[in-house]
Coordinates of C-alpha atoms and ligand atoms in Angstrom, one line a residue:
X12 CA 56.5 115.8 99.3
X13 CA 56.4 115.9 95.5
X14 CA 59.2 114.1 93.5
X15 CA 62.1 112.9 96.1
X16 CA 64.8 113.5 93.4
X17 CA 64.2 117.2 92.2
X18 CA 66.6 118.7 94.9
X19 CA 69.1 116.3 93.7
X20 CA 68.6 117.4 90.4
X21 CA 68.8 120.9 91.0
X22 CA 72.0 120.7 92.5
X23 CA 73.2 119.3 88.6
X24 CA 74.5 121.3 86.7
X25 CA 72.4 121.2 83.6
X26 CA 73.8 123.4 81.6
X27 CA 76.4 120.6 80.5
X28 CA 73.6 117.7 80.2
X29 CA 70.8 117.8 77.9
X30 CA 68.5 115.1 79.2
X31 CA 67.6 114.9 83.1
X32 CA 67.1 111.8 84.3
X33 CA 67.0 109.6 88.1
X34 CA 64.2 107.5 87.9
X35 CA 62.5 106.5 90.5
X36 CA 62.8 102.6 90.9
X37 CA 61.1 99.7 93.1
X38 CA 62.7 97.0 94.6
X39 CA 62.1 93.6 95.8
X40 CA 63.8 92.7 99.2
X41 CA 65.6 94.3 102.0
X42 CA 65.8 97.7 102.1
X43 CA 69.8 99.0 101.6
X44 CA 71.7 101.4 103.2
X45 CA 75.0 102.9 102.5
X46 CA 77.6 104.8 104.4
X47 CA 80.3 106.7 102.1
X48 CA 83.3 108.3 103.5
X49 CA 83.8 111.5 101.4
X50 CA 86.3 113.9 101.5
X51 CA 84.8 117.2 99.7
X52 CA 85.6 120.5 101.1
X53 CA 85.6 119.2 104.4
X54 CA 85.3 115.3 105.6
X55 CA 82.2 113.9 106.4
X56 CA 80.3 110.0 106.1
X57 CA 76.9 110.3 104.2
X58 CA 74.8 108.0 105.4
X59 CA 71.8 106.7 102.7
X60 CA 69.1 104.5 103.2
X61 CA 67.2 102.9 100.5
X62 CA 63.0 104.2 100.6
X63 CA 61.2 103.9 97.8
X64 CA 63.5 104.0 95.4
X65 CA 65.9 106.8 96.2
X66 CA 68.5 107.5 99.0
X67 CA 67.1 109.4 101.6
X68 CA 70.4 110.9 103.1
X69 CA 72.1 112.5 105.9
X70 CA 76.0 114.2 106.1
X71 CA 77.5 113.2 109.4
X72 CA 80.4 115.3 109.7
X73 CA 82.2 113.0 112.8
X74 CA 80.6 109.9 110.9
X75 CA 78.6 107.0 112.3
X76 CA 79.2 105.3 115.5
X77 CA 78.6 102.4 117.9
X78 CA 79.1 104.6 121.3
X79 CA 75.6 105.1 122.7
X80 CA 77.0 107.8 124.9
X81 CA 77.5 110.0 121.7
X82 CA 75.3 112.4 119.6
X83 CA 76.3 112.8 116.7
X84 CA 75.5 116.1 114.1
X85 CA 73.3 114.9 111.0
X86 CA 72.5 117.1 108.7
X87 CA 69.4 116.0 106.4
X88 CA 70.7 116.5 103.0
X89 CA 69.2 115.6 99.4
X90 CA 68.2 112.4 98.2
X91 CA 70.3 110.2 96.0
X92 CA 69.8 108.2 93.1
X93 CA 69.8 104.5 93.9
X94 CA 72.6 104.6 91.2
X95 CA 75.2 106.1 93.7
X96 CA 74.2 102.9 96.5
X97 CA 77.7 102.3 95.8
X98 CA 79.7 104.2 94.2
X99 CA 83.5 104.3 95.0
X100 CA 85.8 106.8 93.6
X101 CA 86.7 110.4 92.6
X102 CA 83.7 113.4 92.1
X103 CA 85.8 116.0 89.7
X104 CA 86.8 119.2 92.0
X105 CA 84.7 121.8 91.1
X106 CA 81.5 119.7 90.3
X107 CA 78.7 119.5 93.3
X108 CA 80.2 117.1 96.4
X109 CA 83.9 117.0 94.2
X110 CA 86.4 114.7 96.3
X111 CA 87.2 111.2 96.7
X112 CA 84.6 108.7 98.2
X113 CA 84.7 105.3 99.4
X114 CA 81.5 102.7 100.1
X115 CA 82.9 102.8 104.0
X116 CA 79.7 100.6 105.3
X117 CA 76.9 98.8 103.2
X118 CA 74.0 96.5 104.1
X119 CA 70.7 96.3 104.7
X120 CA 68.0 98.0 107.0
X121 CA 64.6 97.8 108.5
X122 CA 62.7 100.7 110.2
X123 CA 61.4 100.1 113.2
X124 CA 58.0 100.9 114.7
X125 CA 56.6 101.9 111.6
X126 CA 56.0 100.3 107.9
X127 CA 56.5 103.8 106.3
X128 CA 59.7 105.2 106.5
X129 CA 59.3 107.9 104.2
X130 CA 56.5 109.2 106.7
X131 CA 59.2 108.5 109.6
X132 CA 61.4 111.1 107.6
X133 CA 58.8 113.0 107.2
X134 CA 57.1 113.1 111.1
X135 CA 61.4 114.0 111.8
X136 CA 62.3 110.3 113.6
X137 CA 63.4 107.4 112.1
X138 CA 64.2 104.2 114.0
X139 CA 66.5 102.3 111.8
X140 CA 67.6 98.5 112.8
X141 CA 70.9 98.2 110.4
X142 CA 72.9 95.0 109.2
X143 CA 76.1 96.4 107.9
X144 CA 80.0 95.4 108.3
X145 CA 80.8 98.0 110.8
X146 CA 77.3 99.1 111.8
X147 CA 75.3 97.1 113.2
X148 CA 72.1 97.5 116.2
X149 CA 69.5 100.2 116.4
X150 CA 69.9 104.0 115.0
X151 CA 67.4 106.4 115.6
X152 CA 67.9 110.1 113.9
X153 CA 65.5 112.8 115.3
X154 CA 65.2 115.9 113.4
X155 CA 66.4 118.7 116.1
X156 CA 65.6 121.9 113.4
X157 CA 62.0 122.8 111.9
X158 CA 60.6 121.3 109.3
X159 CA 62.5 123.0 106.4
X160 CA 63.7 120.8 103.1
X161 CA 67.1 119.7 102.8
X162 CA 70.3 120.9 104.6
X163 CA 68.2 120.9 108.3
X164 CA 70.3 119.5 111.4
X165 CA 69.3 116.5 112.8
X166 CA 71.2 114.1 115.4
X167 CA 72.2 110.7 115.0
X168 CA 72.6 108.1 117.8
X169 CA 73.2 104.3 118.4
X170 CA 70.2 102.7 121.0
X171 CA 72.4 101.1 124.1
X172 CA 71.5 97.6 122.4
X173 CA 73.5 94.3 122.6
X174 CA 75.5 95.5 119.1
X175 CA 76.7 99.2 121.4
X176 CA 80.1 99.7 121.9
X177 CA 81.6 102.4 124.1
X178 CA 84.2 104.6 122.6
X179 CA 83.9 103.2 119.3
X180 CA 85.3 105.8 117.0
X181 CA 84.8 105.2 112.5
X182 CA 87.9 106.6 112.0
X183 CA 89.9 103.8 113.5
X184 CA 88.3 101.3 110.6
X185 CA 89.3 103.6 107.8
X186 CA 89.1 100.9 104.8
X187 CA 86.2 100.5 102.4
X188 CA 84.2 97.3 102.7
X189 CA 84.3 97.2 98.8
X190 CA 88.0 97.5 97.7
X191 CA 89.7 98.0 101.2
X192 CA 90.9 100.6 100.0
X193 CA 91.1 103.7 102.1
X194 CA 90.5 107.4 100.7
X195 CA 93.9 108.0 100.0
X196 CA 94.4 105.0 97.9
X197 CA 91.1 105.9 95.8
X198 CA 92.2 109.1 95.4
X199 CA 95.8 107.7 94.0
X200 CA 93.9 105.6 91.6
X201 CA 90.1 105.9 91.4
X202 CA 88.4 103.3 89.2
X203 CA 85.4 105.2 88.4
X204 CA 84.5 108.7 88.6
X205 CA 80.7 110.6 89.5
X206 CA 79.8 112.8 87.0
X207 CA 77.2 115.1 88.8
X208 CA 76.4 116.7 85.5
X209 CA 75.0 113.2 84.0
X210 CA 72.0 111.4 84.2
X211 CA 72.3 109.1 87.3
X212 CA 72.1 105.9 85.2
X213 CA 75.3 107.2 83.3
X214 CA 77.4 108.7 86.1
X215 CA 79.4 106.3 86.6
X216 CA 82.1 106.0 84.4
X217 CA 84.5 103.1 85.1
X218 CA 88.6 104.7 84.5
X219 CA 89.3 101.0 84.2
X220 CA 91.5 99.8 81.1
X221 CA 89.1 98.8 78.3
X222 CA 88.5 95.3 77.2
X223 CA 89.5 93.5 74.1
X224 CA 86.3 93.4 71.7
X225 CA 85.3 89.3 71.6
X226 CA 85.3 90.0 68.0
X227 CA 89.1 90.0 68.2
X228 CA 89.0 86.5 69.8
X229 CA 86.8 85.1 67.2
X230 CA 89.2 86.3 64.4
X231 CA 91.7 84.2 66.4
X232 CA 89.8 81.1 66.9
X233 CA 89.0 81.2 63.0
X234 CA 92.8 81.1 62.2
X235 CA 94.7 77.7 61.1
X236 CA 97.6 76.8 62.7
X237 CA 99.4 80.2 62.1
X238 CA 97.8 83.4 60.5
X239 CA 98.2 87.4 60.7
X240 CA 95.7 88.5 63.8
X241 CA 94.7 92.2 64.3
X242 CA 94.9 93.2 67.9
X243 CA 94.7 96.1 69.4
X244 CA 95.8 97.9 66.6
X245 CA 98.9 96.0 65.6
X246 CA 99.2 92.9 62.7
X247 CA 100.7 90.5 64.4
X248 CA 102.1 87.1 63.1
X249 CA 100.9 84.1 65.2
X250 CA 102.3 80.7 64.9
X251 CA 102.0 77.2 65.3
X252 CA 98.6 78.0 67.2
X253 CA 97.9 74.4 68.1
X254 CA 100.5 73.8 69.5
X255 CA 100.6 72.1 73.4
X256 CA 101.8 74.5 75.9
X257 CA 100.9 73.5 79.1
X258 CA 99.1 69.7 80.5
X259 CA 95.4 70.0 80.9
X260 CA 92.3 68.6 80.7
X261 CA 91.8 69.6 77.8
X262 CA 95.6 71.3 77.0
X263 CA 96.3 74.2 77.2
X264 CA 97.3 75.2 73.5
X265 CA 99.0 78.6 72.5
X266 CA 95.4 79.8 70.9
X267 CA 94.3 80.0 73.7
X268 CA 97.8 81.4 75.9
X269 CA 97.4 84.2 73.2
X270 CA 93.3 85.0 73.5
X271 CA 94.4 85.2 77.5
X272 CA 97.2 87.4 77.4
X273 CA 95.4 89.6 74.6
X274 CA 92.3 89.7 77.6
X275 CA 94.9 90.0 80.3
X276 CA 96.4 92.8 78.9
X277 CA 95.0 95.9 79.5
X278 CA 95.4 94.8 83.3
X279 CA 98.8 93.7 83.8
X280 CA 100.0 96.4 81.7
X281 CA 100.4 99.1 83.9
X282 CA 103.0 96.7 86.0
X283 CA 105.1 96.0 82.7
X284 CA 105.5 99.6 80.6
X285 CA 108.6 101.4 80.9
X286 CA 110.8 98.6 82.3
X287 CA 112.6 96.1 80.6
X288 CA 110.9 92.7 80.3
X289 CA 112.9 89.9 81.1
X290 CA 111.2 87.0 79.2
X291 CA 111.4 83.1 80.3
X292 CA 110.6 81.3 77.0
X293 CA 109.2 77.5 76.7
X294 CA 108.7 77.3 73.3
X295 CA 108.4 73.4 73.7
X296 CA 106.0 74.2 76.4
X297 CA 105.5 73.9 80.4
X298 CA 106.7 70.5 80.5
X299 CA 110.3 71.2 78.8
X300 CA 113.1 72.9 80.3
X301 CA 112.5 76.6 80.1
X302 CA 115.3 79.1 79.3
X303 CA 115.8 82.8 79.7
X304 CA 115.4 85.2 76.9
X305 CA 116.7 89.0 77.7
X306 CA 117.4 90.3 74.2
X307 CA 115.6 91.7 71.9
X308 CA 115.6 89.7 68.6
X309 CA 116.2 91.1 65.1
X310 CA 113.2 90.1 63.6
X311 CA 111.0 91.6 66.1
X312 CA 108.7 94.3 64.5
X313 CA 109.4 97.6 64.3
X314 CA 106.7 98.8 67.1
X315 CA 108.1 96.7 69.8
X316 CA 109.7 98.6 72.3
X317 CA 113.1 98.7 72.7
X318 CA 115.8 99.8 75.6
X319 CA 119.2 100.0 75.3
X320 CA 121.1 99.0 78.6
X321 CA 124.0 101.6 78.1
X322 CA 126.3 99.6 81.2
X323 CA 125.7 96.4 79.4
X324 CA 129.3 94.5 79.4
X325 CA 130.8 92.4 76.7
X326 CA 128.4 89.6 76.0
X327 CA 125.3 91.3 78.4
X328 CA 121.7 91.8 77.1
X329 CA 122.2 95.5 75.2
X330 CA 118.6 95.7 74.2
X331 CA 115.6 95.1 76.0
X332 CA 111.9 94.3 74.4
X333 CA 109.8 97.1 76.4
X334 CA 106.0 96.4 76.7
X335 CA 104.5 99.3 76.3
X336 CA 101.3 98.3 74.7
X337 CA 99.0 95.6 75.0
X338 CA 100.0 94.0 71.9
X339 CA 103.2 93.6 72.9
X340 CA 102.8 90.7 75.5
X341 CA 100.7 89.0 72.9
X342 CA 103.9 89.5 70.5
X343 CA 106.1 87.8 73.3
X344 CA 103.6 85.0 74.4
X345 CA 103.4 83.9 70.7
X346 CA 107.0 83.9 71.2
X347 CA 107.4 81.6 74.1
X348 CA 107.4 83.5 76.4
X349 CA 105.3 81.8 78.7
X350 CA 106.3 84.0 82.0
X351 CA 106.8 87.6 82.1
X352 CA 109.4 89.4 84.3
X353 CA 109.5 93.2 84.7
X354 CA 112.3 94.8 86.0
X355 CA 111.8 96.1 89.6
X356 CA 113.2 99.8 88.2
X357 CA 112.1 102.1 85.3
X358 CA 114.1 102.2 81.9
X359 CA 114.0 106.0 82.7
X360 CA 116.0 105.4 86.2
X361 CA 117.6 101.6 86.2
X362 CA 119.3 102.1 89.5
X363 CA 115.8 103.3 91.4
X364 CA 113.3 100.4 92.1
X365 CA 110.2 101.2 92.5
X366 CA 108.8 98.6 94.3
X367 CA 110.1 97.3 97.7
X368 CA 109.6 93.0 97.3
X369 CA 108.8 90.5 99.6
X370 CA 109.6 87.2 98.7
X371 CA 108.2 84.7 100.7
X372 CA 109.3 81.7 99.4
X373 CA 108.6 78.4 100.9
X374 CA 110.8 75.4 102.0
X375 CA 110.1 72.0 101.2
X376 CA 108.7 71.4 104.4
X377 CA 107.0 74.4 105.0
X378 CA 103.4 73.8 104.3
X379 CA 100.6 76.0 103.0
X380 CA 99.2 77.3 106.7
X381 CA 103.0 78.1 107.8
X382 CA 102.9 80.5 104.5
X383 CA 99.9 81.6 105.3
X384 CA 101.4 82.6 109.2
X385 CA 104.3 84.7 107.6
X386 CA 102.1 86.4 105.0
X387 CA 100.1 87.4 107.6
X388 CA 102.6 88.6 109.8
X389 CA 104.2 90.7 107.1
X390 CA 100.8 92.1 106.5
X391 CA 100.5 93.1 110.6
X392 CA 103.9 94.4 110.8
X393 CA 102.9 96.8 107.6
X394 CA 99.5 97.8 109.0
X395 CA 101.2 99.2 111.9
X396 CA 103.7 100.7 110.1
X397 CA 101.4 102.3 107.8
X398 CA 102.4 101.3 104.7
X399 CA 100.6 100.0 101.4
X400 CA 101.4 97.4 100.0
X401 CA 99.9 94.2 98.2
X402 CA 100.3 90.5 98.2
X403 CA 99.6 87.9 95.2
X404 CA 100.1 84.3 95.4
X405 CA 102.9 82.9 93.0
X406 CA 101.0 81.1 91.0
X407 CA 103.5 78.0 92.1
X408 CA 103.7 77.9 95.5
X409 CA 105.2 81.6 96.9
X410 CA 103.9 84.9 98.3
X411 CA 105.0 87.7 97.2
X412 CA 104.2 91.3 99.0
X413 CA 104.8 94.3 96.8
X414 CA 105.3 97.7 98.6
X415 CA 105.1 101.1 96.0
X416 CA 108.4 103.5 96.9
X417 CA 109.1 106.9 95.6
X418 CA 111.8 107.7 93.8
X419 CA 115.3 108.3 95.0
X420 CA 115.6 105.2 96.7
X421 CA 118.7 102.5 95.3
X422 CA 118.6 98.8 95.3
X423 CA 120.7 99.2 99.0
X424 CA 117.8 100.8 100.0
X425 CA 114.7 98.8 99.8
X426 CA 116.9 95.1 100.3
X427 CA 118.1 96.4 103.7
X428 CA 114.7 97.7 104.3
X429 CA 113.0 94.2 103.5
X430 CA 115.8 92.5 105.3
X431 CA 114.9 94.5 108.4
X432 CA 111.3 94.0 108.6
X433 CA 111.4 90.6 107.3
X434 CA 114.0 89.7 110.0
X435 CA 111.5 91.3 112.6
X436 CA 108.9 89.2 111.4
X437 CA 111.1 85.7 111.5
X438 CA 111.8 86.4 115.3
X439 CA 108.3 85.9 116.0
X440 CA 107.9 82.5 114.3
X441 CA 112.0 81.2 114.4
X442 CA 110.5 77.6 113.5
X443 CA 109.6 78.6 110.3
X444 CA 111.8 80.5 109.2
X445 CA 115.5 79.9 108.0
X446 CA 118.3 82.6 107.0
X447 CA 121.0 80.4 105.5
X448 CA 122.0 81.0 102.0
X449 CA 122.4 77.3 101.1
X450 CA 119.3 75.4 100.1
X451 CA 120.3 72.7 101.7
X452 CA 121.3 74.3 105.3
X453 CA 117.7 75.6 105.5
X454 CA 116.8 72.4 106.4
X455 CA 113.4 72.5 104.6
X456 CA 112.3 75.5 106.1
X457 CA 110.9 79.0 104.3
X458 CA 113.4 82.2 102.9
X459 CA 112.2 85.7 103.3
X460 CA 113.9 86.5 100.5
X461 CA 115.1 89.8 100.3
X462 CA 118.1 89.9 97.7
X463 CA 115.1 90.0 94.8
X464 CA 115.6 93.6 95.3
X465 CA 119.0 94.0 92.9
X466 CA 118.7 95.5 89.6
X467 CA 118.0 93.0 87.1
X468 CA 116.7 90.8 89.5
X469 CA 112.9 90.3 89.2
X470 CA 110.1 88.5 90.0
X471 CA 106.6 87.4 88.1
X472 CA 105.0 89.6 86.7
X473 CA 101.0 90.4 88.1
X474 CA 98.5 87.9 85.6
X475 CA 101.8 86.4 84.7
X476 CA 101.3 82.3 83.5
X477 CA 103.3 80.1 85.3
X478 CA 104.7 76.9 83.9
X479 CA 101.8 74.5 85.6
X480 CA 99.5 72.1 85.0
X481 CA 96.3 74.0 83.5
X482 CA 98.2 77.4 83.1
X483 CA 97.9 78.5 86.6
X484 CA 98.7 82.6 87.1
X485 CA 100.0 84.4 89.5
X486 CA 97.2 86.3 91.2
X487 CA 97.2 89.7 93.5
X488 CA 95.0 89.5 96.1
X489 CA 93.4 91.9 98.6
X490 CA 94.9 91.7 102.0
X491 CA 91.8 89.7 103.6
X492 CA 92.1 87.2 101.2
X493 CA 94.8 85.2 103.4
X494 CA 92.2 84.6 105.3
X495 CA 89.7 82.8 103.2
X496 CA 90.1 79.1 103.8
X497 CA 90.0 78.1 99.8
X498 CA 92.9 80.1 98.7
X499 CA 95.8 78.5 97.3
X500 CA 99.2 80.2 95.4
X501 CA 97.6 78.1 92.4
X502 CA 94.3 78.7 93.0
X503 CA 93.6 80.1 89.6
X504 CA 94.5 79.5 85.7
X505 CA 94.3 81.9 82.8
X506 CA 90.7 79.6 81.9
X507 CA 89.8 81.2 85.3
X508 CA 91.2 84.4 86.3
X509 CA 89.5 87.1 84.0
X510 CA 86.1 86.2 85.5
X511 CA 87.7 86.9 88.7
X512 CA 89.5 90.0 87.5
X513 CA 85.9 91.1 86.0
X514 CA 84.0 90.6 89.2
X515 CA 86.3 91.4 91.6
X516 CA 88.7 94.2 90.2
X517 CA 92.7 94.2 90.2
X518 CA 93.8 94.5 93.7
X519 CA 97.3 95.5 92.5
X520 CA 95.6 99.1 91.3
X521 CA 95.6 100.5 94.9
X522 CA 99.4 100.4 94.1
X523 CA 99.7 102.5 91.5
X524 CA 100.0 106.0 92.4
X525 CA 100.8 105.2 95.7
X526 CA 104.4 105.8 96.1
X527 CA 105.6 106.1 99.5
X528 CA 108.6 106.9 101.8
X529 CA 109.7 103.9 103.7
X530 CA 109.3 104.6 107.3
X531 CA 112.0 103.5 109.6
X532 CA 112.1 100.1 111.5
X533 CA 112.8 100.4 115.0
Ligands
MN18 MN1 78.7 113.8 100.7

């Protein structure tokens, strides 16, 4: 066989790409393998395994299983750059394999009965003993057609060993083992893209929002106590930077509120623009009494954005600051604002929320684990319903589950929606969970606080501060999060979150473009 990656490189389409490229790499360890779920012209799971250097790969159209009973159709097809091990996102429609993908299964592999496997490939069986999420136990794929390059048909089957299970069918675990994020949600809002046409070391491209340059941190850290900063774009007047904003060890001053929100704000802004930001200012810091701030003030600059509340009353807010650009939350945490609140709605449509909310918000004696019960009882109860959704921790001591709706629906709508589900879940555990409106009558025990969906009502924004010891933030997290045994709702601060955020991704993204119809409650 002469170079494994010329088929691959074929199928490129050069004529857009000057340089070819896929080198062929060693390395030291386990072998990997991958199994993507992609959905290009029709669906299909590719399953890859790491030899010598390159993904030697087969396209199961019914996808991998655990039944031993079954065969399953698996057609050899080209090797892969190690690149795409595991890749998870959109291939534009019309380039080679266009559709959405997601890394479905990933792990590591040993073949069996032989050191070689590329000669196992080659002699048409290889016995592969696999440690994934989902698979796990003996595979063996036997070639079925002649000896004939790619594209040939081959079958794929699971050994009756101790990891078998009868019946088991890959479409009922649907979720990527990266993002848990299903096809749909990738599709609704890939983070990276495959372009087929590029080298493989540069096909990637992450669709993620850029980061601020650390140069524009250092131009703040060389201020005095007040100065003009440059930030993404903008000149912004920055005061009083040493100030003491929240207890610490050390304190949190405002230098560094500012270099976290400037950080934070490529992320969080795609859950602020085009909604009015309600702002709750501390300009004495955490530790002082904190106040509302609705209106915007005169001496804002021109560039902030602005939304006139045409029903506003005598004596209402009439104009809103808007953040519609990153430099606007810096503009608003250098003035006090050490919480932001979006409004649940649109400026474009104030009457049509677009998120369904789920406030769980805890008693004085509910504890940490009986949080834990209801969040994860909300998050059954939407599983089977079929809906997406997201939770983050408060940041205090709250839940909070956000569910995308498309438009059309009213305030009405989603409250007596989260009223009915919530009220389904607080029939399961009634020892929890209290309904009275009084503080006091509830007797210590957790709301499920549906009236948060009213216009102008609104909860903390995603990467929000919180007014804490240490700055803590309040934090979405992906759904199997609830179970890990070290989270908390203040688990993390703004010294601590964009290293998670870097590593781990923004599990509130899966949201975005994925506006849904809520389905009845029976
Ligand atoms: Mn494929």
């Amino acid at each position: 066989m002469g170079d494994p990656l010329e088929t691959y490189r074929r199928m490129r389409d050069f004529g857009r790409t000057p340089e070819p490229a896929g080198e062929v790499g060693e390395r030291e360890g386990a072998p990997r393998f991958v199994v993507q779920r992609h959905r290009a012209s029709r669906l299909h799971y590719d399953v890859r395994f790491e030899i010598d250097g390159v993904l030697v790969s087969w396209a199961v159209p019914k996808g991998p299983t655990l039944d031993p009973s079954a065969r399953r159709l698996a057609m050899h097809v080209e090797d892969h750059p190690i690149e795409y091990l595991d890749f998870e996102g959109v291939i534009p429609s019309g380039e080679y394999g266009g559709g959405d993908v997601i890394v479905w299964d990933i792990g590591t592999w040993e073949p069996v009965k032989t050191d070689d496997a590329r000669a196992a490939v080659d002699g048409g069986e290889l016995h592969a003993e696999v440690h994934g999420r989902k698979l796990r136990g003996r595979f063996v794929l036997v070639r079925r057609g002649d000896d004939g390059g790619s594209g040939e048909p081959w079958m794929m089957l699971h050994k009756r060993d101790e990891h078998a299970v009868e019946g088991w069918d890959p479409e009922d675990h649907p979720r990527s083992v990266l993002s848990g994020r299903t096809n749909d949600e990738v599709l609704a809002d890939p983070h990276r893209l495959w372009r087929s046409d590029a080298p493989a070391a540069e096909a990637a491209v992450s669709l993620l929002p850029e980061a601020l340059p650390d140069s524009a941190i250092d131009e703040l850290a060389s201020l005095g106590t007040q100065g003009t900063w440059d930030v993404f774009g903008r000149r912004l007047k920055v005061t009083n930077l040493d100030k003491v904003l929240f207890p610490g060890d050390p304190p949190v001053t405002k230098r560094e509120l500012l270099a976290y929100t400037a950080r934070i704000a490529p992320t969080a802004l795609p859950y602020l623009e085009g909604r009015a930001l309600n702002l709750h200012r501390y300009p004495d810091g955490a530790e002082s009494k904190g106040f509302w701030h609705k209106e915007r003030p005169r001496h804002a600059p021109e560039w902030l954005g602005a939304w006139d509340n045409e029903e506003a009353d005598e004596g209402e807010t009439e104009t809103y600051v808007v953040a519609d650009e990153p430099a606007a939350l810096v503009w608003a945490a250098n003035f006090g604002a050490l919480e932001w609140h979006p409004w649940t709605s649109r400026t474009s449509a104030p009457h049509e929320p677009t998120y369904a909310l789920i406030d769980l918000d805890p008693g004085t004696s509910t504890s940490w684990d009986d949080l834990l019960v209801l969040a994860r009882l909300h998050r059954t109860a939407l599983d089977h319903l079929g809906v997406t959704a997201r939770a983050k921790v408060t940041g205090r001591r709250g839940i909070q589950v956000w569910v995308p709706v498309v438009e059309g629906y009213t305030f009405e709508d989603t409250r007596a929606w989260v009223e009915k589900l919530s009220r389904t879940v607080g029939k399961v555990v009634p020892e929890l969970v209290s309904w009275k409106w009084e503080v006091r009558a509830r007797k210590g025990l957790a709301r499920l606080d549906y009236t948060q969906n009213a216009i102008n009502k609104t909860l903390v924004a995603p990467y929000s501060p919180r007014p804490g010891p240490e700055a803590p933030v309040s934090v979405p997290i992906a759904w199997d999060e609830l179970d890990d045994p070290d989270l908390r709702p203040d688990r993390w601060t703004i010294r601590t979150v964009l290293d998670r955020v870097s590593e781990r991704g923004d599990p509130f993204r899966a949201l975005l473009g994925a506006a849904q119809e809520l389905p009845e409650i029976s």
